[in-house]
């Protein structure tokens, strides 16, 4: 049975070592890494994985880069569209793309960017700025998607809620809540970081 180091695995997958470690953590595969007893997963240089696991990770990376979605919706995405969100929001992304397909052709609407910011999904578009109706429709769509994303785990797509964290506020399900840990006072109270802004500033800081 062949084993390869994490470093080599990262190289063959075309990602950095820290990205690969992060991926293994997210998908609960840290226990599949073999290492000396007591070695720390995050800093050890001697950890190895089964070479055959590379295929699994290749598949995960394609999923995370939305390779198939980019092909399927090539008509409504700008070339090299930035899709900087985790796979749990894929269905929301598909919803956005479907909505664009129904927009009037003269708007020349294309999705340019989808990224996570403060725990919710923000969108960027390219379109004909001489079409005032397009702007109004976009504002509605942006807010609808923002609110939708605040109820869906960005990691897995199950029902989630906003997690208020000092390092990284995210919308996650109970299973993935650990990705936003530790959380701050106010976690579980704040459902929408944008509309609960006043509440945020009233919370105790220590
Ligand atoms: Zn989840």
mmCIF file of C-alpha atoms and ligand atoms in Angstrom, residues 88 152-160 171-177 179, ligand 1:
data_model
loop_
_atom_site.group_PDB
_atom_site.id
_atom_site.type_symbol
_atom_site.label_atom_id
_atom_site.label_comp_id
_atom_site.label_asym_id
_atom_site.label_seq_id
_atom_site.Cartn_x
_atom_site.Cartn_y
_atom_site.Cartn_z
ATOM 1 C CA UNK A 88 -22.895 24.383 0.809
ATOM 2 C CA UNK A 152 -27.916 27.737 4.860
ATOM 3 C CA UNK A 153 -24.656 26.161 6.100
ATOM 4 C CA UNK A 154 -21.927 27.398 3.760
ATOM 5 C CA UNK A 155 -20.012 24.177 4.235
ATOM 6 C CA UNK A 156 -22.657 21.484 3.636
ATOM 7 C CA UNK A 157 -25.937 23.115 2.554
ATOM 8 C CA UNK A 158 -27.999 21.974 5.520
ATOM 9 C CA UNK A 159 -30.036 24.390 7.580
ATOM 10 C CA UNK A 160 -27.697 26.801 9.328
ATOM 11 C CA UNK A 171 -23.320 30.817 8.598
ATOM 12 C CA UNK A 172 -23.082 27.162 9.600
ATOM 13 C CA UNK A 173 -25.150 24.168 10.731
ATOM 14 C CA UNK A 174 -24.679 22.667 14.187
ATOM 15 C CA UNK A 175 -22.287 20.040 12.827
ATOM 16 C CA UNK A 176 -19.977 22.641 11.259
ATOM 17 C CA UNK A 177 -20.381 25.267 13.992
ATOM 18 C CA UNK A 179 -15.428 26.170 12.049
HETATM 19 ZN ZN1 LIG B 1 -22.922 22.111 7.705
#
